[in-house]
CSV table of C-alpha atoms in Angstrom, one decimal:
chain,number,residue,atom,x,y,z
A,21,ASP,CA,20.4,-30.6,12.7
A,22,THR,CA,18.3,-28.9,10.0
A,23,GLY,CA,20.9,-26.5,8.6
A,24,VAL,CA,22.8,-26.7,5.4
A,25,SER,CA,25.2,-29.6,5.2
A,26,GLN,CA,28.1,-30.1,2.8
A,27,ASP,CA,30.2,-33.2,2.1
A,28,PRO,CA,33.1,-33.7,2.1
A,29,ARG,CA,34.5,-31.0,4.5
A,30,HIS,CA,38.0,-31.3,3.1
A,31,LYS,CA,39.3,-32.7,-0.2
A,32,ILE,CA,42.9,-32.9,-1.3
A,33,THR,CA,43.4,-33.9,-4.9
A,34,LYS,CA,46.1,-33.8,-7.5
A,35,ARG,CA,46.1,-31.4,-10.4
A,36,GLY,CA,44.1,-32.8,-13.3
A,37,GLN,CA,41.8,-35.0,-11.2
A,38,ASN,CA,38.0,-34.5,-11.1
A,39,VAL,CA,36.2,-33.7,-7.8
A,40,THR,CA,32.6,-33.6,-6.8
A,41,PHE,CA,31.0,-31.9,-3.9
A,42,ARG,CA,27.6,-32.3,-2.4
A,43,CYS,CA,25.3,-29.8,-0.7
A,44,ASP,CA,22.0,-30.5,1.1
A,45,PRO,CA,20.0,-27.4,1.7
A,46,ILE,CA,17.5,-26.6,4.5
A,47,SER,CA,14.6,-28.9,3.6
A,48,GLU,CA,12.0,-26.3,2.7
A,49,HIS,CA,14.4,-24.0,0.8
A,50,ASN,CA,13.9,-24.0,-2.9
A,51,ARG,CA,16.8,-21.7,-3.8
A,52,LEU,CA,20.4,-23.0,-3.6
A,53,TYR,CA,23.6,-21.1,-4.2
A,54,TRP,CA,27.2,-22.0,-4.7
A,55,TYR,CA,30.0,-19.6,-3.7
A,56,ARG,CA,33.8,-19.8,-3.7
A,57,GLN,CA,35.9,-18.2,-1.1
A,58,THR,CA,39.7,-17.8,-1.3
A,59,LEU,CA,42.0,-16.9,1.6
A,60,GLY,CA,41.4,-13.4,2.9
A,61,GLN,CA,38.4,-12.7,0.6
A,62,GLY,CA,34.7,-12.6,0.8
A,63,PRO,CA,32.7,-15.4,-0.9
A,64,GLU,CA,32.2,-14.9,-4.6
A,65,PHE,CA,29.0,-16.1,-6.4
A,66,LEU,CA,29.3,-19.0,-8.7
A,67,THR,CA,25.8,-20.2,-9.6
A,68,TYR,CA,22.3,-20.7,-8.2
A,69,PHE,CA,19.3,-22.9,-8.6
A,70,GLN,CA,15.6,-22.4,-8.1
A,71,ASN,CA,14.2,-25.8,-7.6
A,72,GLU,CA,16.0,-27.9,-10.3
A,73,ALA,CA,16.5,-25.0,-12.7
A,74,GLN,CA,20.0,-23.5,-12.9
A,75,LEU,CA,19.1,-19.8,-13.4
A,76,GLU,CA,22.4,-18.0,-13.3
A,77,LYS,CA,26.0,-18.7,-13.7
A,78,SER,CA,28.9,-16.4,-12.9
A,79,ARG,CA,31.7,-15.8,-15.5
A,80,LEU,CA,33.9,-17.2,-12.7
A,81,LEU,CA,32.4,-20.6,-13.5
A,82,SER,CA,34.6,-21.9,-16.3
A,83,ASP,CA,33.5,-24.8,-18.5
A,84,ARG,CA,35.4,-27.2,-16.2
A,85,PHE,CA,32.8,-26.5,-13.5
A,86,SER,CA,29.3,-28.1,-13.6
A,87,ALA,CA,26.5,-27.9,-11.1
A,88,GLU,CA,23.3,-29.9,-10.9
A,89,ARG,CA,20.3,-30.1,-8.7
A,90,PRO,CA,18.4,-33.0,-10.3
A,91,LYS,CA,15.4,-33.3,-8.0
A,92,GLY,CA,15.4,-29.8,-6.6
A,93,SER,CA,16.8,-31.0,-3.3
A,94,PHE,CA,20.5,-31.6,-2.9
A,95,SER,CA,23.0,-30.2,-5.3
A,96,THR,CA,26.4,-31.4,-6.7
A,97,LEU,CA,29.3,-29.2,-7.9
A,98,GLU,CA,31.9,-31.0,-10.1
A,99,ILE,CA,35.3,-29.6,-11.2
A,100,GLN,CA,37.0,-31.4,-14.0
A,101,ARG,CA,40.7,-31.4,-14.6
A,102,THR,CA,41.4,-29.4,-11.4
A,103,GLU,CA,44.1,-26.7,-11.3
A,104,GLN,CA,46.0,-25.3,-8.4
A,105,GLY,CA,44.0,-22.1,-8.8
A,106,ASP,CA,40.8,-24.1,-7.9
A,107,SER,CA,42.1,-24.4,-4.4
A,108,ALA,CA,39.5,-22.6,-2.2
A,109,MET,CA,36.6,-23.1,0.1
A,110,TYR,CA,33.4,-23.9,-1.7
A,111,LEU,CA,30.3,-22.8,0.1
A,112,CYS,CA,26.7,-23.7,-0.4
A,113,ALA,CA,23.8,-21.6,0.8
A,114,SER,CA,20.0,-21.9,0.6
A,115,SER,CA,17.0,-19.6,0.9
A,116,LEU,CA,13.3,-19.3,0.2
A,117,GLU,CA,12.0,-18.0,-3.0
A,118,GLY,CA,10.0,-14.9,-2.5
A,119,GLY,CA,11.3,-14.1,1.0
A,120,PRO,CA,12.4,-14.0,3.6
A,121,TYR,CA,15.6,-13.5,1.7
A,122,GLU,CA,18.1,-14.7,4.3
A,123,GLN,CA,20.8,-17.0,2.8
A,124,TYR,CA,22.0,-19.7,5.2
A,125,PHE,CA,25.5,-21.1,4.6
A,126,GLY,CA,26.8,-24.6,5.1
A,127,PRO,CA,30.2,-25.3,6.7
A,128,GLY,CA,31.9,-25.4,3.3
A,129,THR,CA,34.2,-27.8,1.4
A,130,ARG,CA,37.8,-26.9,1.5
A,131,LEU,CA,39.6,-28.0,-1.6
A,132,THR,CA,43.4,-28.3,-1.9
A,133,VAL,CA,44.8,-29.0,-5.4
A,134,THR,CA,48.4,-30.2,-5.1
B,13,GLY,CA,27.6,-5.3,-11.5
B,14,GLU,CA,27.5,-4.6,-7.8
B,15,ASN,CA,30.8,-3.6,-6.0
B,16,VAL,CA,30.9,-3.6,-2.2
B,17,GLU,CA,33.8,-2.0,-0.2
B,18,GLN,CA,34.5,-2.7,3.4
B,19,HIS,CA,36.6,-1.0,6.0
B,20,PRO,CA,38.6,-1.5,8.1
B,21,SER,CA,40.3,-4.8,7.1
B,22,THR,CA,41.3,-5.3,10.7
B,23,LEU,CA,40.0,-3.9,14.0
B,24,SER,CA,41.2,-4.5,17.5
B,25,VAL,CA,39.2,-3.3,20.4
B,26,GLN,CA,39.2,-3.9,24.1
B,27,GLU,CA,36.6,-6.0,25.7
B,28,GLY,CA,33.6,-3.8,26.5
B,29,ASP,CA,34.3,-1.3,23.9
B,30,SER,CA,32.3,-0.7,20.7
B,31,ALA,CA,33.3,-1.8,17.2
B,32,VAL,CA,32.0,-0.2,13.9
B,33,ILE,CA,32.5,-1.7,10.5
B,34,LYS,CA,31.5,0.3,7.4
B,35,CYS,CA,30.6,-0.7,3.8
B,36,THR,CA,29.7,1.1,0.7
B,37,TYR,CA,27.9,-0.3,-2.4
B,38,SER,CA,27.6,0.8,-5.9
B,39,ASP,CA,24.4,-0.5,-7.3
B,40,SER,CA,21.5,1.8,-6.4
B,41,ALA,CA,19.1,-1.1,-7.1
B,42,SER,CA,20.5,-3.1,-4.2
B,43,ASN,CA,17.9,-3.4,-1.4
B,44,TYR,CA,19.0,-6.1,0.9
B,45,PHE,CA,22.1,-5.9,3.1
B,46,PRO,CA,23.1,-8.8,5.4
B,47,TRP,CA,26.1,-9.1,7.7
B,48,TYR,CA,27.8,-12.4,8.3
B,49,LYS,CA,30.2,-13.6,11.0
B,50,GLN,CA,32.8,-16.2,10.0
B,51,GLU,CA,34.8,-18.1,12.5
B,52,LEU,CA,37.9,-20.1,11.4
B,53,GLY,CA,37.1,-23.1,9.5
B,54,LYS,CA,33.3,-22.4,9.4
B,55,GLY,CA,30.8,-21.2,6.9
B,56,PRO,CA,29.5,-17.5,7.2
B,57,GLN,CA,26.8,-17.2,9.9
B,58,LEU,CA,24.0,-14.6,9.3
B,59,ILE,CA,23.9,-12.2,12.2
B,60,ILE,CA,21.7,-9.4,11.1
B,61,ASP,CA,20.3,-7.9,7.9
B,62,ILE,CA,18.5,-4.8,6.8
B,63,ARG,CA,16.2,-3.9,3.9
B,64,SER,CA,16.3,-0.6,2.0
B,65,ASN,CA,12.9,0.5,3.5
B,66,VAL,CA,14.5,0.6,7.0
B,67,GLY,CA,17.2,3.0,8.3
B,68,GLU,CA,18.3,1.1,11.4
B,69,LYS,CA,17.8,-2.3,12.9
B,70,LYS,CA,19.0,-3.5,16.3
B,71,ASP,CA,19.3,-7.0,17.8
B,72,GLN,CA,20.7,-6.9,21.4
B,73,ARG,CA,24.3,-5.8,21.1
B,74,ILE,CA,24.4,-5.5,17.4
B,75,ALA,CA,22.8,-2.9,15.1
B,76,VAL,CA,23.0,-2.0,11.5
B,77,THR,CA,22.4,1.4,9.9
B,78,LEU,CA,21.7,2.2,6.2
B,79,ASN,CA,22.1,5.4,4.4
B,80,LYS,CA,20.5,4.8,0.9
B,81,THR,CA,21.4,8.2,-0.4
B,82,ALA,CA,25.1,7.8,0.4
B,83,LYS,CA,24.9,4.1,-0.4
B,84,HIS,CA,26.7,3.0,2.8
B,85,PHE,CA,25.7,0.8,5.7
B,86,SER,CA,27.4,0.0,9.0
B,87,LEU,CA,27.6,-2.7,11.6
B,88,HIS,CA,27.8,-1.6,15.3
B,89,ILE,CA,28.7,-4.0,18.0
B,90,THR,CA,28.5,-2.7,21.6
B,91,GLU,CA,29.9,-4.2,24.8
B,92,THR,CA,32.2,-6.4,22.8
B,93,GLN,CA,33.2,-9.8,24.2
B,94,PRO,CA,36.1,-12.2,23.3
B,95,GLU,CA,33.5,-14.5,21.5
B,96,ASP,CA,32.9,-11.6,19.1
B,97,SER,CA,36.3,-12.1,17.6
B,98,ALA,CA,35.9,-13.3,14.0
B,99,VAL,CA,35.8,-12.1,10.4
B,100,TYR,CA,32.8,-10.0,9.5
B,101,PHE,CA,31.5,-9.7,6.0
B,102,CYS,CA,28.9,-7.2,4.7
B,103,ALA,CA,27.0,-8.0,1.6
B,104,ALA,CA,24.4,-6.5,-0.8
B,105,SER,CA,21.9,-7.9,-3.2
B,106,ARG,CA,18.7,-7.2,-5.1
B,107,THR,CA,15.9,-9.3,-3.9
B,108,GLY,CA,13.9,-10.9,-6.6
B,109,THR,CA,14.8,-13.3,-9.4
B,110,ALA,CA,18.6,-13.1,-8.9
B,111,SER,CA,19.3,-12.6,-5.3
B,112,LYS,CA,23.0,-13.4,-5.4
B,113,LEU,CA,25.0,-11.8,-2.7
B,114,THR,CA,28.0,-9.6,-3.4
B,115,PHE,CA,30.3,-9.6,-0.5
B,116,GLY,CA,32.9,-7.1,0.9
B,117,THR,CA,36.4,-8.2,1.6
B,118,GLY,CA,35.9,-8.7,5.3
B,119,THR,CA,37.0,-7.2,8.6
B,120,ARG,CA,38.9,-9.2,11.1
B,121,LEU,CA,37.8,-8.2,14.5
B,122,GLN,CA,40.0,-8.9,17.5
B,123,VAL,CA,38.5,-8.3,21.0
B,124,THR,CA,41.3,-8.3,23.6
B,125,LEU,CA,40.9,-8.7,27.3
């Protein structure tokens, strides 16, 4: 399967714990995006990378969130000191710089903070 | 920033009927409009997209129309089938340096037998 993959698919954590999610994009895609989706809503943009450079961060991304893409391939999203409000589906997508502009999404990581 | 509104929030049609979902956007610089289908527990799946230099695009039973002047675009599904039941999202973006997608709030489509 050459699509976007995410790991883990589900994560249950206690409030105050740190969690880290991984995304592997489609191999030739140099753009990688993180979105967050809460129940009944559309995905909301969090941040994106072009190769290893993080080019934009949403105001939704508090200082407890950090994302990396160290070698321009896979990416990690870490949430420190989780809060109940962080419970959501975290989606990763990838695309090619310069077009075509289609973003392909992974299956997501569902985070539940208890 | 961009704001995308989507209607209706739920839509129930009988198998074989057509379904139409409408979206409006606020940023006149947006030039790329994809539609995604999301099934329960899965990530969004791109089903069709349209760019601002095109007024209509068709792919088998699905079509999308774009009215740049009015800043609205629509998804049309003909001959609906039970497997079309899902949540559909429209989105808008500016292609280029920052091509983040702004999504609508989704339409839950139910195709009944």
